[in-house]
């Protein structure tokens, strides 16, 4: 699953388009409203439906947008954890060949943390 999100909506899709990154056909791409038109580049993409100007979304459209948001929020939580570890939020100043190793180690620690039993403190 590919999740996409960002601050500047038009900017995100332009960067994605110019990056020449192409996703495999079986990869689902879940984006925000800033990725309008991504379906033309990748058929297996899902983005929320925008409210028409001066109109309203149907109940079905709202429900679909809600379901998509429930899935996308999981990716956002992972992204937040990686930012907290500072690997995504600061300039990486170490040798580039070690980046993927460190990134994967942080991801593994997060996955391990997900499987720990939840404890409640008094």
XYZ file of N, CA, C and O in Angstrom:
488
model
N 0.850 -1.171 0.000
C 0.000 0.000 0.000
C 0.895 1.232 0.000
O 1.869 1.321 0.708
N 0.538 2.183 -0.788
C 1.269 3.448 -0.877
C 0.371 4.536 -0.309
O -0.773 4.650 -0.712
N 0.863 5.288 0.651
C 0.062 6.383 1.162
C 0.711 7.692 0.772
O 1.921 7.814 0.783
N -0.106 8.643 0.461
C 0.407 9.938 0.046
C -0.310 11.025 0.802
O -1.510 10.980 0.984
N 0.434 11.981 1.253
C -0.159 13.108 1.960
C 0.840 14.244 1.981
O 2.002 14.068 1.683
N 0.399 15.435 2.341
C 1.329 16.552 2.396
C 0.644 17.857 2.722
O -0.545 17.910 2.965
N 1.425 18.939 2.701
C 0.908 20.247 3.091
C 0.310 20.983 1.905
O -0.772 21.497 1.960
N 1.040 21.050 0.813
C 0.583 21.799 -0.349
C -0.014 20.835 -1.359
O 0.695 20.062 -1.982
N -1.306 20.872 -1.542
C -2.004 19.865 -2.322
C -1.551 19.813 -3.786
O -1.268 18.761 -4.300
N -1.512 20.928 -4.491
C -1.103 20.911 -5.881
C 0.364 20.507 -5.996
O 0.754 19.824 -6.917
N 1.142 20.933 -5.047
C 2.567 20.685 -5.048
C 2.879 19.190 -4.961
O 3.764 18.690 -5.651
N 2.159 18.451 -4.096
C 2.404 17.025 -3.895
C 2.302 16.244 -5.188
O 3.180 15.466 -5.524
N 1.210 16.428 -5.898
C 0.981 15.652 -7.112
C 1.998 16.024 -8.181
O 2.472 15.169 -8.919
N 2.360 17.295 -8.264
C 3.352 17.722 -9.250
C 4.699 17.043 -8.969
O 5.368 16.560 -9.886
N 5.094 16.977 -7.709
C 6.347 16.306 -7.346
C 6.267 14.832 -7.700
O 7.193 14.257 -8.263
N 5.132 14.192 -7.384
C 4.961 12.777 -7.706
C 5.067 12.541 -9.211
O 5.752 11.634 -9.663
N 4.401 13.385 -9.988
C 4.424 13.239 -11.446
C 5.833 13.423 -12.002
O 6.287 12.654 -12.837
N 6.523 14.436 -11.531
C 7.863 14.735 -12.026
C 8.915 13.744 -11.545
O 9.988 13.652 -12.137
N 8.626 13.002 -10.502
C 9.601 12.059 -9.950
C 9.804 10.847 -10.852
O 10.782 10.141 -10.718
N 8.874 10.602 -11.751
C 8.924 9.443 -12.655
C 8.831 8.116 -11.898
O 9.150 7.076 -12.419
N 8.404 8.166 -10.629
C 8.184 6.941 -9.864
C 6.944 6.277 -10.429
O 5.900 6.915 -10.578
N 7.053 5.026 -10.765
C 5.906 4.278 -11.271
C 5.646 3.111 -10.334
O 6.566 2.401 -9.930
N 4.393 2.931 -9.987
C 3.998 1.880 -9.063
C 3.560 0.647 -9.833
O 3.023 0.748 -10.932
N 3.784 -0.505 -9.237
C 3.320 -1.748 -9.850
C 1.799 -1.733 -9.916
O 1.140 -1.116 -9.080
N 1.255 -2.417 -10.901
C -0.201 -2.444 -11.092
C -0.943 -2.960 -9.860
O -2.034 -2.500 -9.561
N -0.352 -3.929 -9.136
C -1.049 -4.520 -7.993
C -0.869 -3.713 -6.700
O -1.411 -4.070 -5.670
N -0.133 -2.604 -6.753
C 0.054 -1.749 -5.587
C -1.093 -0.753 -5.495
O -1.402 -0.070 -6.458
N -1.730 -0.711 -4.324
C -2.784 0.270 -4.112
C -2.150 1.568 -3.639
O -1.297 1.562 -2.761
N -2.569 2.657 -4.215
C -2.075 3.980 -3.823
C -3.240 4.741 -3.198
O -4.249 4.973 -3.843
N -3.097 5.101 -1.927
C -4.133 5.825 -1.209
C -3.657 7.255 -1.007
O -2.701 7.487 -0.282
N -4.308 8.200 -1.638
C -3.865 9.588 -1.560
C -4.910 10.494 -0.955
O -6.031 10.085 -0.676
N -4.528 11.749 -0.749
C -5.494 12.734 -0.279
C -6.031 13.499 -1.484
O -5.726 13.178 -2.627
N -6.831 14.522 -1.236
C -7.485 15.252 -2.323
C -6.491 15.961 -3.239
O -6.827 16.336 -4.346
N -5.261 16.138 -2.772
C -4.236 16.787 -3.577
C -3.746 15.934 -4.732
O -3.018 16.412 -5.594
N -4.129 14.691 -4.772
C -3.677 13.779 -5.820
C -4.755 13.529 -6.866
O -4.788 12.480 -7.496
N -5.645 14.515 -7.081
C -6.659 14.402 -8.122
C -5.952 14.166 -9.455
O -5.053 14.904 -9.801
N -6.333 13.148 -10.170
C -5.722 12.847 -11.459
C -4.725 11.711 -11.397
O -4.241 11.250 -12.422
N -4.400 11.212 -10.195
C -3.427 10.126 -10.082
C -3.969 8.844 -10.730
O -3.204 8.011 -11.201
N -5.317 8.731 -10.809
C -5.901 7.535 -11.416
C -5.514 7.402 -12.883
O -5.486 6.307 -13.418
N -5.227 8.529 -13.536
C -4.804 8.479 -14.935
C -3.424 7.857 -15.071
O -3.118 7.217 -16.077
N -2.576 8.031 -14.047
C -1.229 7.472 -14.065
C -1.188 6.071 -13.476
O -0.360 5.258 -13.869
N -2.050 5.825 -12.498
C -2.058 4.529 -11.796
C -3.506 4.139 -11.509
O -4.165 4.768 -10.665
N -3.977 3.134 -12.201
C -5.386 2.743 -12.116
C -5.835 2.242 -10.759
O -7.006 2.304 -10.424
N -4.911 1.743 -9.943
C -5.261 1.164 -8.651
C -5.062 2.204 -7.537
O -4.458 1.924 -6.519
N -5.547 3.421 -7.769
C -5.400 4.512 -6.810
C -6.759 4.897 -6.246
O -7.764 4.841 -6.931
N -6.734 5.325 -4.992
C -7.959 5.729 -4.308
C -7.729 7.080 -3.648
O -6.797 7.245 -2.880
N -8.583 8.039 -3.958
C -8.531 9.357 -3.339
C -9.943 9.751 -2.934
O -10.913 9.280 -3.524
N -10.081 10.600 -1.921
C -11.420 11.022 -1.502
C -12.105 11.837 -2.592
O -11.457 12.524 -3.368
N -13.400 11.733 -2.634
C -14.175 12.515 -3.595
C -14.332 13.933 -3.061
O -14.649 14.133 -1.892
N -14.087 14.914 -3.919
C -14.233 16.316 -3.529
C -15.690 16.738 -3.599
O -16.434 16.264 -4.449
N -16.072 17.655 -2.721
C -17.414 18.223 -2.766
C -17.505 19.115 -4.002
O -16.622 19.945 -4.240
N -18.539 18.949 -4.814
C -18.671 19.818 -5.985
C -18.903 21.268 -5.562
O -19.512 21.518 -4.521
N -18.405 22.183 -6.348
C -18.568 23.604 -6.025
C -20.056 23.934 -5.925
O -20.831 23.704 -6.848
N -20.447 24.448 -4.772
C -21.837 24.822 -4.557
C -22.761 23.634 -4.335
O -23.970 23.801 -4.242
N -22.226 22.440 -4.250
C -23.055 21.253 -4.076
C -22.727 20.520 -2.795
O -22.067 21.048 -1.903
N -23.208 19.294 -2.699
C -22.973 18.461 -1.530
C -22.571 17.071 -1.992
O -22.937 16.629 -3.080
N -21.844 16.387 -1.134
C -21.503 14.993 -1.404
C -22.694 14.107 -1.040
O -23.436 14.403 -0.105
N -22.840 13.013 -1.764
C -23.895 12.061 -1.433
C -23.488 11.294 -0.174
O -22.314 11.293 0.212
N -24.443 10.631 0.433
C -24.166 9.820 1.617
C -23.135 8.754 1.288
O -22.230 8.487 2.072
N -23.260 8.128 0.106
C -22.326 7.071 -0.314
C -20.916 7.627 -0.463
O -19.941 6.980 -0.077
N -20.795 8.832 -1.046
C -19.473 9.455 -1.203
C -18.845 9.766 0.151
O -17.652 9.546 0.362
N -19.662 10.271 1.081
C -19.153 10.573 2.418
C -18.688 9.294 3.111
O -17.645 9.280 3.765
N -19.466 8.236 2.968
C -19.129 6.955 3.593
C -17.825 6.409 3.011
O -16.956 5.938 3.737
N -17.678 6.499 1.690
C -16.463 6.023 1.015
C -15.254 6.833 1.476
O -14.189 6.275 1.745
N -15.404 8.155 1.579
C -14.316 9.011 2.049
C -13.915 8.644 3.479
O -12.732 8.633 3.821
N -14.914 8.332 4.311
C -14.658 7.946 5.690
C -13.873 6.641 5.760
O -12.920 6.515 6.533
N -14.272 5.668 4.942
C -13.586 4.369 4.925
C -12.140 4.536 4.463
O -11.231 3.920 5.012
N -11.934 5.360 3.460
C -10.581 5.624 2.967
C -9.745 6.297 4.054
O -8.579 5.948 4.261
N -10.326 7.246 4.780
C -9.608 7.941 5.854
C -9.200 6.972 6.960
O -8.111 7.094 7.527
N -10.050 5.995 7.273
C -9.730 5.005 8.303
C -8.505 4.185 7.920
O -7.711 3.814 8.777
N -8.360 3.898 6.644
C -7.202 3.129 6.174
C -5.958 4.014 6.144
O -4.886 3.620 6.595
N -6.113 5.240 5.627
C -4.969 6.131 5.469
C -4.370 6.555 6.809
O -3.171 6.789 6.912
N -5.191 6.633 7.843
C -4.688 7.094 9.140
C -3.634 6.131 9.685
O -2.694 6.550 10.367
N -3.724 4.864 9.360
C -2.723 3.898 9.814
C -1.349 4.246 9.244
O -0.339 4.204 9.945
N -1.311 4.604 7.969
C -0.053 5.023 7.349
C 0.472 6.310 7.950
O 1.675 6.502 8.113
N -0.434 7.203 8.308
C -0.027 8.466 8.916
C 0.602 8.242 10.295
O 1.539 8.932 10.678
N 0.109 7.244 11.026
C 0.691 6.930 12.334
C 2.126 6.433 12.176
O 3.009 6.800 12.956
N 2.360 5.599 11.182
C 3.710 5.096 10.930
C 4.618 6.258 10.532
O 5.746 6.382 11.024
N 4.132 7.116 9.649
C 4.911 8.270 9.218
C 5.278 9.146 10.411
O 6.410 9.627 10.531
N 4.349 9.337 11.329
C 4.611 10.135 12.527
C 5.711 9.507 13.367
O 6.609 10.192 13.857
N 5.654 8.195 13.546
C 6.683 7.506 14.336
C 8.059 7.691 13.698
O 9.055 7.889 14.401
N 8.128 7.620 12.381
C 9.408 7.804 11.703
C 9.897 9.243 11.851
O 11.095 9.491 11.949
N 8.970 10.200 11.892
C 9.366 11.589 12.095
C 9.846 11.812 13.532
O 10.795 12.560 13.765
N 9.206 11.144 14.493
C 9.621 11.266 15.885
C 11.047 10.747 16.049
O 11.842 11.293 16.814
N 11.393 9.708 15.290
C 12.749 9.166 15.359
C 13.753 10.082 14.669
O 14.945 9.818 14.689
N 13.283 11.128 14.031
C 14.073 12.172 13.377
C 14.667 11.761 12.034
O 15.289 12.551 11.372
N 14.453 10.513 11.604
C 15.048 10.099 10.330
C 14.354 10.775 9.145
O 14.960 10.995 8.105
N 13.086 11.137 9.296
C 12.379 11.819 8.213
C 12.244 13.318 8.438
O 11.954 14.050 7.511
N 12.428 13.779 9.656
C 12.174 15.191 9.924
C 13.420 16.069 9.839
O 13.310 17.278 9.734
N 14.601 15.482 9.888
C 15.840 16.246 9.800
C 16.619 15.833 8.554
O 16.367 14.783 7.972
N 17.578 16.654 8.183
C 18.454 16.304 7.061
C 19.314 15.118 7.476
O 19.949 15.147 8.535
N 19.334 14.085 6.656
C 20.144 12.902 6.946
C 21.588 13.201 6.579
O 21.912 13.447 5.425
N 22.483 13.202 7.550
C 23.861 13.637 7.329
C 24.869 12.490 7.351
O 26.073 12.727 7.330
N 24.406 11.276 7.432
C 25.302 10.120 7.449
C 25.468 9.564 6.035
O 24.760 9.990 5.123
N 26.364 8.586 5.859
C 26.532 8.016 4.514
C 25.214 7.482 3.971
O 24.463 6.804 4.672
N 24.934 7.814 2.708
C 23.649 7.442 2.104
C 23.423 5.934 2.061
O 22.296 5.474 2.174
N 24.489 5.175 1.889
C 24.313 3.724 1.776
C 23.798 3.104 3.073
O 23.287 2.001 3.073
N 23.890 3.821 4.202
C 23.403 3.307 5.474
C 21.961 3.741 5.778
O 21.366 3.285 6.739
N 21.423 4.652 4.957
C 20.082 5.178 5.225
C 19.036 4.069 5.263
O 18.247 3.987 6.202
N 19.015 3.216 4.249
C 17.962 2.190 4.208
C 18.091 1.215 5.372
O 17.090 0.761 5.914
N 19.327 0.897 5.780
C 19.522 0.015 6.931
C 18.932 0.661 8.183
O 18.161 0.034 8.913
N 19.257 1.922 8.413
C 18.743 2.605 9.605
C 17.231 2.772 9.544
O 16.535 2.611 10.542
N 16.730 3.115 8.376
C 15.287 3.273 8.199
C 14.575 1.958 8.508
O 13.574 1.933 9.233
N 15.096 0.854 7.976
C 14.488 -0.461 8.220
C 14.578 -0.867 9.688
O 13.659 -1.504 10.217
N 15.655 -0.510 10.358
C 15.773 -0.824 11.787
C 14.721 -0.065 12.600
O 14.102 -0.628 13.503
N 14.529 1.192 12.279
C 13.511 1.981 12.987
C 12.126 1.404 12.710
O 11.303 1.265 13.619
N 11.864 1.032 11.458
C 10.573 0.419 11.119
C 10.384 -0.900 11.859
O 9.290 -1.199 12.346
N 11.455 -1.692 11.976
C 11.367 -2.971 12.695
C 11.063 -2.739 14.174
O 10.258 -3.468 14.770
N 11.705 -1.738 14.763
C 11.420 -1.419 16.168
C 9.969 -1.000 16.352
O 9.316 -1.389 17.328
N 9.455 -0.233 15.422
C 8.053 0.187 15.506
C 7.131 -1.028 15.368
O 6.175 -1.172 16.131
N 7.431 -1.917 14.423
C 6.615 -3.129 14.263
C 6.663 -3.982 15.526
O 5.654 -4.541 15.944
N 7.840 -4.083 16.137
C 7.983 -4.842 17.380
C 7.130 -4.211 18.477
O 6.434 -4.901 19.225
N 7.163 -2.885 18.555
C 6.382 -2.152 19.547
C 4.884 -2.410 19.373
O 4.139 -2.509 20.342
N 4.437 -2.536 18.120
C 3.018 -2.797 17.856
C 2.562 -4.131 18.426
O 1.406 -4.288 18.806
N 3.467 -5.096 18.493
C 3.096 -6.443 18.926
C 3.292 -6.665 20.421
O 2.983 -7.729 20.927
N 3.806 -5.661 21.129
C 3.961 -5.797 22.577
C 2.593 -5.715 23.247
O 1.737 -4.976 22.800
N 2.407 -6.456 24.339
C 1.118 -6.340 25.045
C 0.989 -4.955 25.650
O 1.964 -4.372 26.137
N -0.202 -4.416 25.608
C -0.462 -3.092 26.152
C -0.502 -3.164 27.669
O -1.151 -4.029 28.246
N 0.228 -2.266 28.323
C 0.206 -2.224 29.782
C -0.452 -0.932 30.230
O -0.373 0.100 29.553
N -1.096 -0.992 31.349
C -1.785 0.182 31.879
C -1.107 0.582 33.176
O -0.878 -0.223 34.057
N -0.718 1.867 33.260
C -0.058 2.354 34.451
C -1.063 3.059 35.348
O -1.953 3.749 34.871
N -0.901 2.888 36.659
C -1.813 3.503 37.614
C -1.517 4.957 37.815
O -0.513 5.478 37.585
